[in-house]
């Protein structure tokens, strides 16, 4: 049995897949806040909980464990890097979790897991080059070529969240949007769900979560409508940059913001306006496996077409 874990900014999810890819167990908990040690222990605890449930189904372990994380495990130091859950950066996550679980644990970038899962049997099935962006607590992306993750010598391929917002307006240049990575105007600070909420708060003085802003927009609130229009413009420009560089066959979006249906009605026109082409026809689709892509891709880190470790 393969266990796949998706470590997100707000939730940790686990799935157990049998050899045929059928789901045998699934569970989700809230991500502990603030402490690296709490996160490591929560990861170990959710694996043990899954194994206890599988043992009760007469599937005795130990089972393989693959984990999708925001960021990566550095090839140079073996430490966690580039995570928007910044308490993990510089920590020996792989070593600590392997110690707690007494086995090898494979890690991959969560967006690479999304890209592979969607390229293998999801919204990008059959496409040669899939660009999969996560627009959730943070923003990242993975690139799958012929169903395999392209990660690169620094393991940062697809780290589009930390490119600057393209074609910024004078108003955007004036914003104080320094990213947790230390650089100004990263895409992540605009196109993530957190960025959407921050933008609404800057413009209105009101602190709402994304789904509340969307509910206000649907109810006809002008401030919420303007915030969403700014969001679509920024995400569209960020995607147009990707199209100019990679010209993917399919663009797949995952993460909390990807569940807003109206996004797919409005985005193509913005991308078409900014991409260097006279005809933009690339499909932009929500992840078919939705929130499950991350855990499925992580489980496949062991065995067949997994996201690369
Ligand atoms: Zn950044």
mmCIF file of C-alpha atoms and ligand atoms in Angstrom:
data_model
loop_
_atom_site.group_PDB
_atom_site.id
_atom_site.type_symbol
_atom_site.label_atom_id
_atom_site.label_comp_id
_atom_site.label_asym_id
_atom_site.label_seq_id
_atom_site.Cartn_x
_atom_site.Cartn_y
_atom_site.Cartn_z
ATOM 1 C CA UNK A 1 0.000 0.000 0.000
ATOM 2 C CA UNK A 2 1.227 3.496 -0.805
ATOM 3 C CA UNK A 3 0.583 6.384 1.562
ATOM 4 C CA UNK A 4 0.622 9.889 0.108
ATOM 5 C CA UNK A 5 0.581 12.996 2.270
ATOM 6 C CA UNK A 6 -0.070 16.557 1.137
ATOM 7 C CA UNK A 7 1.297 19.163 3.543
ATOM 8 C CA UNK A 8 -0.489 22.453 2.914
ATOM 9 C CA UNK A 9 -0.598 25.787 4.676
ATOM 10 C CA UNK A 10 -4.011 25.047 6.195
ATOM 11 C CA UNK A 11 -4.415 21.260 6.054
ATOM 12 C CA UNK A 12 -2.509 17.995 6.066
ATOM 13 C CA UNK A 13 -4.198 15.242 4.078
ATOM 14 C CA UNK A 14 -3.303 11.563 3.731
ATOM 15 C CA UNK A 15 -4.451 8.931 1.257
ATOM 16 C CA UNK A 16 -3.740 5.204 0.947
ATOM 17 C CA UNK A 17 -3.664 3.780 -2.577
ATOM 18 C CA UNK A 18 -3.494 0.120 -3.482
ATOM 19 C CA UNK A 19 -1.406 -1.112 -6.420
ATOM 20 C CA UNK A 20 -4.212 -0.334 -8.873
ATOM 21 C CA UNK A 21 -4.553 3.255 -7.637
ATOM 22 C CA UNK A 22 -7.805 2.635 -5.751
ATOM 23 C CA UNK A 23 -8.267 4.657 -2.596
ATOM 24 C CA UNK A 24 -8.343 2.623 0.658
ATOM 25 C CA UNK A 25 -8.165 5.366 3.273
ATOM 26 C CA UNK A 26 -8.288 9.133 3.472
ATOM 27 C CA UNK A 27 -8.076 11.593 6.329
ATOM 28 C CA UNK A 28 -7.472 15.302 6.776
ATOM 29 C CA UNK A 29 -6.387 17.456 9.720
ATOM 30 C CA UNK A 30 -5.629 21.165 10.200
ATOM 31 C CA UNK A 31 -1.944 22.089 9.825
ATOM 32 C CA UNK A 32 -0.513 23.051 13.232
ATOM 33 C CA UNK A 33 0.433 26.716 13.389
ATOM 34 C CA UNK A 34 3.765 28.216 14.216
ATOM 35 C CA UNK A 35 6.083 25.385 15.211
ATOM 36 C CA UNK A 36 8.220 23.163 13.002
ATOM 37 C CA UNK A 37 8.248 20.420 15.644
ATOM 38 C CA UNK A 38 4.431 20.377 15.771
ATOM 39 C CA UNK A 39 4.303 19.959 11.974
ATOM 40 C CA UNK A 40 6.770 17.027 11.984
ATOM 41 C CA UNK A 41 4.870 15.317 14.784
ATOM 42 C CA UNK A 42 1.531 15.881 13.038
ATOM 43 C CA UNK A 43 2.952 14.280 9.858
ATOM 44 C CA UNK A 44 4.142 11.233 11.822
ATOM 45 C CA UNK A 45 0.829 11.011 13.695
ATOM 46 C CA UNK A 46 -1.332 11.071 10.550
ATOM 47 C CA UNK A 47 0.804 8.306 8.991
ATOM 48 C CA UNK A 48 0.423 6.170 12.134
ATOM 49 C CA UNK A 49 -3.322 6.818 12.137
ATOM 50 C CA UNK A 50 -3.615 5.679 8.505
ATOM 51 C CA UNK A 51 -1.576 2.566 9.269
ATOM 52 C CA UNK A 52 -3.800 1.721 12.237
ATOM 53 C CA UNK A 53 -6.893 2.073 10.030
ATOM 54 C CA UNK A 54 -5.289 -0.093 7.313
ATOM 55 C CA UNK A 55 -4.263 -2.716 9.897
ATOM 56 C CA UNK A 56 -7.918 -2.895 10.934
ATOM 57 C CA UNK A 57 -8.678 -3.711 7.250
ATOM 58 C CA UNK A 58 -6.074 -6.522 7.441
ATOM 59 C CA UNK A 59 -3.488 -4.482 5.544
ATOM 60 C CA UNK A 60 -0.522 -4.713 7.874
ATOM 61 C CA UNK A 61 2.315 -2.289 7.104
ATOM 62 C CA UNK A 62 4.753 -0.843 6.962
ATOM 63 C CA UNK A 63 3.608 1.018 3.868
ATOM 64 C CA UNK A 64 5.585 3.378 1.644
ATOM 65 C CA UNK A 65 5.289 7.089 2.465
ATOM 66 C CA UNK A 66 5.554 9.943 -0.041
ATOM 67 C CA UNK A 67 5.045 13.562 0.967
ATOM 68 C CA UNK A 68 4.240 16.599 -1.152
ATOM 69 C CA UNK A 69 5.478 19.809 0.468
ATOM 70 C CA UNK A 70 5.451 23.457 -0.479
ATOM 71 C CA UNK A 71 9.094 24.112 -1.451
ATOM 72 C CA UNK A 72 11.690 21.371 -1.715
ATOM 73 C CA UNK A 73 14.376 19.393 0.091
ATOM 74 C CA UNK A 74 17.712 20.992 -0.868
ATOM 75 C CA UNK A 75 20.060 18.755 -2.845
ATOM 76 C CA UNK A 76 22.985 20.624 -1.286
ATOM 77 C CA UNK A 77 22.046 20.584 2.406
ATOM 78 C CA UNK A 78 19.200 18.054 2.733
ATOM 79 C CA UNK A 79 17.184 20.743 4.538
ATOM 80 C CA UNK A 80 13.707 22.042 3.654
ATOM 81 C CA UNK A 81 13.824 25.215 1.537
ATOM 82 C CA UNK A 82 11.521 27.606 -0.332
ATOM 83 C CA UNK A 83 8.424 26.839 1.735
ATOM 84 C CA UNK A 84 5.761 29.461 2.347
ATOM 85 C CA UNK A 85 5.264 27.636 5.670
ATOM 86 C CA UNK A 86 8.458 29.452 6.602
ATOM 87 C CA UNK A 87 8.935 27.654 9.947
ATOM 88 C CA UNK A 88 10.003 24.599 7.898
ATOM 89 C CA UNK A 89 12.811 26.355 6.000
ATOM 90 C CA UNK A 90 16.290 25.305 7.113
ATOM 91 C CA UNK A 91 14.920 22.341 9.086
ATOM 92 C CA UNK A 92 15.948 18.671 8.626
ATOM 93 C CA UNK A 93 12.393 17.625 7.747
ATOM 94 C CA UNK A 94 13.310 14.462 5.844
ATOM 95 C CA UNK A 95 15.765 13.264 8.477
ATOM 96 C CA UNK A 96 13.412 14.000 11.391
ATOM 97 C CA UNK A 97 10.390 12.314 9.832
ATOM 98 C CA UNK A 98 12.408 9.283 8.769
ATOM 99 C CA UNK A 99 13.593 9.024 12.386
ATOM 100 C CA UNK A 100 10.024 9.154 13.728
ATOM 101 C CA UNK A 101 8.680 6.639 11.181
ATOM 102 C CA UNK A 102 11.788 4.402 11.059
ATOM 103 C CA UNK A 103 11.857 4.168 7.248
ATOM 104 C CA UNK A 104 12.827 6.114 4.124
ATOM 105 C CA UNK A 105 10.341 8.847 3.230
ATOM 106 C CA UNK A 106 10.272 10.434 -0.238
ATOM 107 C CA UNK A 107 9.516 14.120 -0.695
ATOM 108 C CA UNK A 108 8.529 16.206 -3.689
ATOM 109 C CA UNK A 109 7.277 19.693 -4.352
ATOM 110 C CA UNK A 110 3.483 19.763 -3.968
ATOM 111 C CA UNK A 111 2.965 21.522 -7.301
ATOM 112 C CA UNK A 112 5.037 18.855 -9.075
ATOM 113 C CA UNK A 113 2.726 16.251 -7.545
ATOM 114 C CA UNK A 114 -0.286 18.203 -8.822
ATOM 115 C CA UNK A 115 1.213 18.494 -12.316
ATOM 116 C CA UNK A 116 1.990 14.787 -12.566
ATOM 117 C CA UNK A 117 -1.317 13.648 -11.118
ATOM 118 C CA UNK A 118 -3.259 15.858 -13.556
ATOM 119 C CA UNK A 119 -1.033 14.928 -16.521
ATOM 120 C CA UNK A 120 -1.371 11.185 -15.873
ATOM 121 C CA UNK A 121 -5.143 10.895 -15.469
ATOM 122 C CA UNK A 122 -6.542 14.343 -14.744
ATOM 123 C CA UNK A 123 -7.408 17.598 -16.523
ATOM 124 C CA UNK A 124 -4.214 17.384 -18.610
ATOM 125 C CA UNK A 125 -4.438 13.684 -19.513
ATOM 126 C CA UNK A 126 -2.735 13.022 -22.845
ATOM 127 C CA UNK A 127 -1.167 16.491 -23.115
ATOM 128 C CA UNK A 128 2.609 16.662 -23.679
ATOM 129 C CA UNK A 129 3.306 19.729 -21.543
ATOM 130 C CA UNK A 130 1.100 20.535 -18.550
ATOM 131 C CA UNK A 131 1.635 23.643 -16.462
ATOM 132 C CA UNK A 132 -0.097 23.216 -13.104
ATOM 133 C CA UNK A 133 -0.364 26.269 -10.876
ATOM 134 C CA UNK A 134 -1.410 26.164 -7.231
ATOM 135 C CA UNK A 135 -3.285 29.251 -6.113
ATOM 136 C CA UNK A 136 -3.964 28.551 -2.453
ATOM 137 C CA UNK A 137 -2.323 29.754 0.741
ATOM 138 C CA UNK A 138 0.726 30.432 -1.436
ATOM 139 C CA UNK A 139 1.355 30.218 -5.175
ATOM 140 C CA UNK A 140 3.570 27.717 -6.938
ATOM 141 C CA UNK A 141 3.556 25.586 -10.031
ATOM 142 C CA UNK A 142 4.811 22.370 -11.477
ATOM 143 C CA UNK A 143 5.632 21.395 -15.041
ATOM 144 C CA UNK A 144 4.920 17.896 -16.327
ATOM 145 C CA UNK A 145 6.421 16.823 -19.659
ATOM 146 C CA UNK A 146 5.112 13.531 -21.065
ATOM 147 C CA UNK A 147 3.623 12.759 -17.637
ATOM 148 C CA UNK A 148 6.826 13.331 -15.660
ATOM 149 C CA UNK A 149 7.766 16.258 -13.449
ATOM 150 C CA UNK A 150 10.466 18.564 -14.783
ATOM 151 C CA UNK A 151 12.284 19.778 -11.693
ATOM 152 C CA UNK A 152 15.678 21.075 -12.857
ATOM 153 C CA UNK A 153 19.146 21.139 -11.235
ATOM 154 C CA UNK A 154 18.006 23.531 -8.491
ATOM 155 C CA UNK A 155 14.663 21.741 -8.174
ATOM 156 C CA UNK A 156 12.882 25.045 -8.695
ATOM 157 C CA UNK A 157 11.318 24.561 -12.140
ATOM 158 C CA UNK A 158 7.871 26.124 -12.080
ATOM 159 C CA UNK A 159 8.539 28.404 -9.088
ATOM 160 C CA UNK A 160 6.440 31.016 -10.766
ATOM 161 C CA UNK A 161 5.110 32.352 -7.477
ATOM 162 C CA UNK A 162 8.419 34.150 -6.969
ATOM 163 C CA UNK A 163 8.641 35.785 -10.358
ATOM 164 C CA UNK A 164 7.471 39.391 -10.215
ATOM 165 C CA UNK A 165 3.980 40.346 -11.318
ATOM 166 C CA UNK A 166 4.265 41.245 -15.026
ATOM 167 C CA UNK A 167 3.170 44.498 -16.662
ATOM 168 C CA UNK A 168 2.545 46.233 -13.350
ATOM 169 C CA UNK A 169 0.535 49.425 -13.236
ATOM 170 C CA UNK A 170 1.793 52.527 -11.437
ATOM 171 C CA UNK A 171 -0.694 51.751 -8.632
ATOM 172 C CA UNK A 172 0.725 48.246 -8.277
ATOM 173 C CA UNK A 173 4.326 49.504 -8.223
ATOM 174 C CA UNK A 174 3.353 51.740 -5.299
ATOM 175 C CA UNK A 175 1.983 48.843 -3.218
ATOM 176 C CA UNK A 176 4.007 47.493 -0.315
ATOM 177 C CA UNK A 177 3.808 43.816 -1.214
ATOM 178 C CA UNK A 178 7.093 42.406 -0.008
ATOM 179 C CA UNK A 179 6.991 38.611 -0.107
ATOM 180 C CA UNK A 180 8.108 36.301 2.702
ATOM 181 C CA UNK A 181 11.073 35.474 0.399
ATOM 182 C CA UNK A 182 12.308 39.048 0.816
ATOM 183 C CA UNK A 183 11.629 40.274 -2.726
ATOM 184 C CA UNK A 184 8.993 42.806 -3.740
ATOM 185 C CA UNK A 185 5.958 42.175 -5.942
ATOM 186 C CA UNK A 186 6.232 38.360 -6.212
ATOM 187 C CA UNK A 187 3.303 36.791 -8.074
ATOM 188 C CA UNK A 188 2.488 34.898 -4.879
ATOM 189 C CA UNK A 189 1.621 38.112 -3.060
ATOM 190 C CA UNK A 190 -1.053 38.803 -5.715
ATOM 191 C CA UNK A 191 -2.388 35.522 -7.145
ATOM 192 C CA UNK A 192 -2.520 33.330 -4.001
ATOM 193 C CA UNK A 193 -5.699 33.236 -1.933
ATOM 194 C CA UNK A 194 -3.753 35.084 0.755
ATOM 195 C CA UNK A 195 -2.812 37.747 -1.816
ATOM 196 C CA UNK A 196 -6.467 38.119 -2.835
ATOM 197 C CA UNK A 197 -7.490 38.642 0.815
ATOM 198 C CA UNK A 198 -4.617 41.083 1.440
ATOM 199 C CA UNK A 199 -5.578 43.102 -1.639
ATOM 200 C CA UNK A 200 -9.205 43.325 -0.505
ATOM 201 C CA UNK A 201 -8.111 44.426 2.972
ATOM 202 C CA UNK A 202 -5.737 47.085 1.580
ATOM 203 C CA UNK A 203 -8.491 48.495 -0.626
ATOM 204 C CA UNK A 204 -11.388 48.358 1.840
ATOM 205 C CA UNK A 205 -9.974 48.105 5.371
ATOM 206 C CA UNK A 206 -12.068 44.950 5.857
ATOM 207 C CA UNK A 207 -10.569 41.526 6.649
ATOM 208 C CA UNK A 208 -12.537 38.777 4.901
ATOM 209 C CA UNK A 209 -11.460 35.323 3.739
ATOM 210 C CA UNK A 210 -11.594 34.532 0.027
ATOM 211 C CA UNK A 211 -14.936 32.737 -0.004
ATOM 212 C CA UNK A 212 -16.557 35.637 1.881
ATOM 213 C CA UNK A 213 -15.258 38.115 -0.700
ATOM 214 C CA UNK A 214 -16.586 35.905 -3.509
ATOM 215 C CA UNK A 215 -19.973 35.631 -1.743
ATOM 216 C CA UNK A 216 -20.119 39.453 -1.562
ATOM 217 C CA UNK A 217 -19.188 39.698 -5.241
ATOM 218 C CA UNK A 218 -22.009 37.309 -6.198
ATOM 219 C CA UNK A 219 -24.372 39.385 -4.053
ATOM 220 C CA UNK A 220 -23.431 42.469 -6.101
ATOM 221 C CA UNK A 221 -20.979 44.256 -3.776
ATOM 222 C CA UNK A 222 -18.906 46.726 -5.834
ATOM 223 C CA UNK A 223 -15.770 46.535 -3.654
ATOM 224 C CA UNK A 224 -15.689 42.749 -3.874
ATOM 225 C CA UNK A 225 -16.311 42.903 -7.622
ATOM 226 C CA UNK A 226 -13.404 45.339 -8.089
ATOM 227 C CA UNK A 227 -11.098 43.154 -5.968
ATOM 228 C CA UNK A 228 -11.940 40.098 -8.053
ATOM 229 C CA UNK A 229 -11.403 42.056 -11.294
ATOM 230 C CA UNK A 230 -7.928 43.059 -10.054
ATOM 231 C CA UNK A 231 -7.264 39.439 -9.109
ATOM 232 C CA UNK A 232 -8.243 38.112 -12.555
ATOM 233 C CA UNK A 233 -6.110 40.760 -14.270
ATOM 234 C CA UNK A 234 -3.064 39.830 -12.169
ATOM 235 C CA UNK A 235 -3.488 36.077 -12.510
ATOM 236 C CA UNK A 236 -4.063 36.463 -16.263
ATOM 237 C CA UNK A 237 -0.868 38.480 -16.667
ATOM 238 C CA UNK A 238 1.101 35.954 -14.594
ATOM 239 C CA UNK A 239 -0.225 33.127 -16.797
ATOM 240 C CA UNK A 240 0.546 35.077 -20.000
ATOM 241 C CA UNK A 241 4.198 35.133 -18.894
ATOM 242 C CA UNK A 242 4.113 31.340 -18.619
ATOM 243 C CA UNK A 243 2.503 31.023 -22.052
ATOM 244 C CA UNK A 244 5.230 33.174 -23.616
ATOM 245 C CA UNK A 245 7.921 31.003 -22.053
ATOM 246 C CA UNK A 246 6.508 27.462 -22.271
ATOM 247 C CA UNK A 247 3.382 27.604 -24.433
ATOM 248 C CA UNK A 248 1.873 24.651 -22.495
ATOM 249 C CA UNK A 249 -0.716 22.354 -24.059
ATOM 250 C CA UNK A 250 -2.934 22.614 -20.976
ATOM 251 C CA UNK A 251 -2.911 24.930 -17.967
ATOM 252 C CA UNK A 252 -4.352 23.342 -14.821
ATOM 253 C CA UNK A 253 -5.126 25.261 -11.651
ATOM 254 C CA UNK A 254 -5.339 23.822 -8.135
ATOM 255 C CA UNK A 255 -5.652 25.281 -4.639
ATOM 256 C CA UNK A 256 -8.521 27.153 -2.992
ATOM 257 C CA UNK A 257 -8.827 29.966 -5.578
ATOM 258 C CA UNK A 258 -9.039 27.412 -8.403
ATOM 259 C CA UNK A 259 -12.517 26.419 -7.214
ATOM 260 C CA UNK A 260 -14.043 29.760 -8.276
ATOM 261 C CA UNK A 261 -15.961 28.794 -11.420
ATOM 262 C CA UNK A 262 -16.219 32.292 -12.894
ATOM 263 C CA UNK A 263 -12.409 32.423 -13.047
ATOM 264 C CA UNK A 264 -12.484 30.162 -16.128
ATOM 265 C CA UNK A 265 -14.942 32.463 -17.909
ATOM 266 C CA UNK A 266 -12.833 35.566 -17.379
ATOM 267 C CA UNK A 267 -9.202 34.415 -17.460
ATOM 268 C CA UNK A 268 -8.761 33.454 -21.145
ATOM 269 C CA UNK A 269 -9.494 36.989 -22.402
ATOM 270 C CA UNK A 270 -6.894 38.477 -20.047
ATOM 271 C CA UNK A 271 -4.254 35.923 -21.033
ATOM 272 C CA UNK A 272 -5.094 36.514 -24.710
ATOM 273 C CA UNK A 273 -4.576 40.253 -24.251
ATOM 274 C CA UNK A 274 -1.069 39.871 -22.822
ATOM 275 C CA UNK A 275 0.372 36.716 -24.415
ATOM 276 C CA UNK A 276 2.563 37.255 -27.490
ATOM 277 C CA UNK A 277 0.137 35.692 -29.944
ATOM 278 C CA UNK A 278 -2.841 36.660 -32.083
ATOM 279 C CA UNK A 279 -4.829 33.565 -31.057
ATOM 280 C CA UNK A 280 -4.809 32.152 -27.547
ATOM 281 C CA UNK A 281 -6.640 28.834 -27.402
ATOM 282 C CA UNK A 282 -4.835 26.943 -24.604
ATOM 283 C CA UNK A 283 -7.359 25.348 -22.244
ATOM 284 C CA UNK A 284 -7.269 26.617 -18.646
ATOM 285 C CA UNK A 285 -8.957 24.045 -16.423
ATOM 286 C CA UNK A 286 -9.493 23.341 -12.732
ATOM 287 C CA UNK A 287 -7.661 20.275 -11.428
ATOM 288 C CA UNK A 288 -9.816 17.215 -12.126
ATOM 289 C CA UNK A 289 -8.766 15.490 -8.929
ATOM 290 C CA UNK A 290 -9.236 18.785 -7.103
ATOM 291 C CA UNK A 291 -7.644 18.741 -3.694
ATOM 292 C CA UNK A 292 -6.761 15.051 -4.152
ATOM 293 C CA UNK A 293 -4.100 15.631 -6.806
ATOM 294 C CA UNK A 294 -1.442 16.483 -4.242
ATOM 295 C CA UNK A 295 -1.989 13.346 -2.155
ATOM 296 C CA UNK A 296 -2.310 11.067 -5.192
ATOM 297 C CA UNK A 297 0.918 12.395 -6.726
ATOM 298 C CA UNK A 298 2.691 12.016 -3.359
ATOM 299 C CA UNK A 299 1.562 8.385 -3.019
ATOM 300 C CA UNK A 300 2.943 7.671 -6.507
ATOM 301 C CA UNK A 301 6.400 8.881 -5.417
ATOM 302 C CA UNK A 302 6.905 5.172 -4.791
ATOM 303 C CA UNK A 303 6.373 3.166 -7.937
ATOM 304 C CA UNK A 304 5.216 3.971 -11.439
ATOM 305 C CA UNK A 305 4.721 7.427 -12.895
ATOM 306 C CA UNK A 306 5.331 9.317 -9.670
ATOM 307 C CA UNK A 307 6.383 12.921 -9.372
ATOM 308 C CA UNK A 308 10.165 12.825 -9.229
ATOM 309 C CA UNK A 309 11.668 12.563 -5.728
HETATM 310 ZN ZN1 LIG B 1 8.648 35.707 -3.175
#
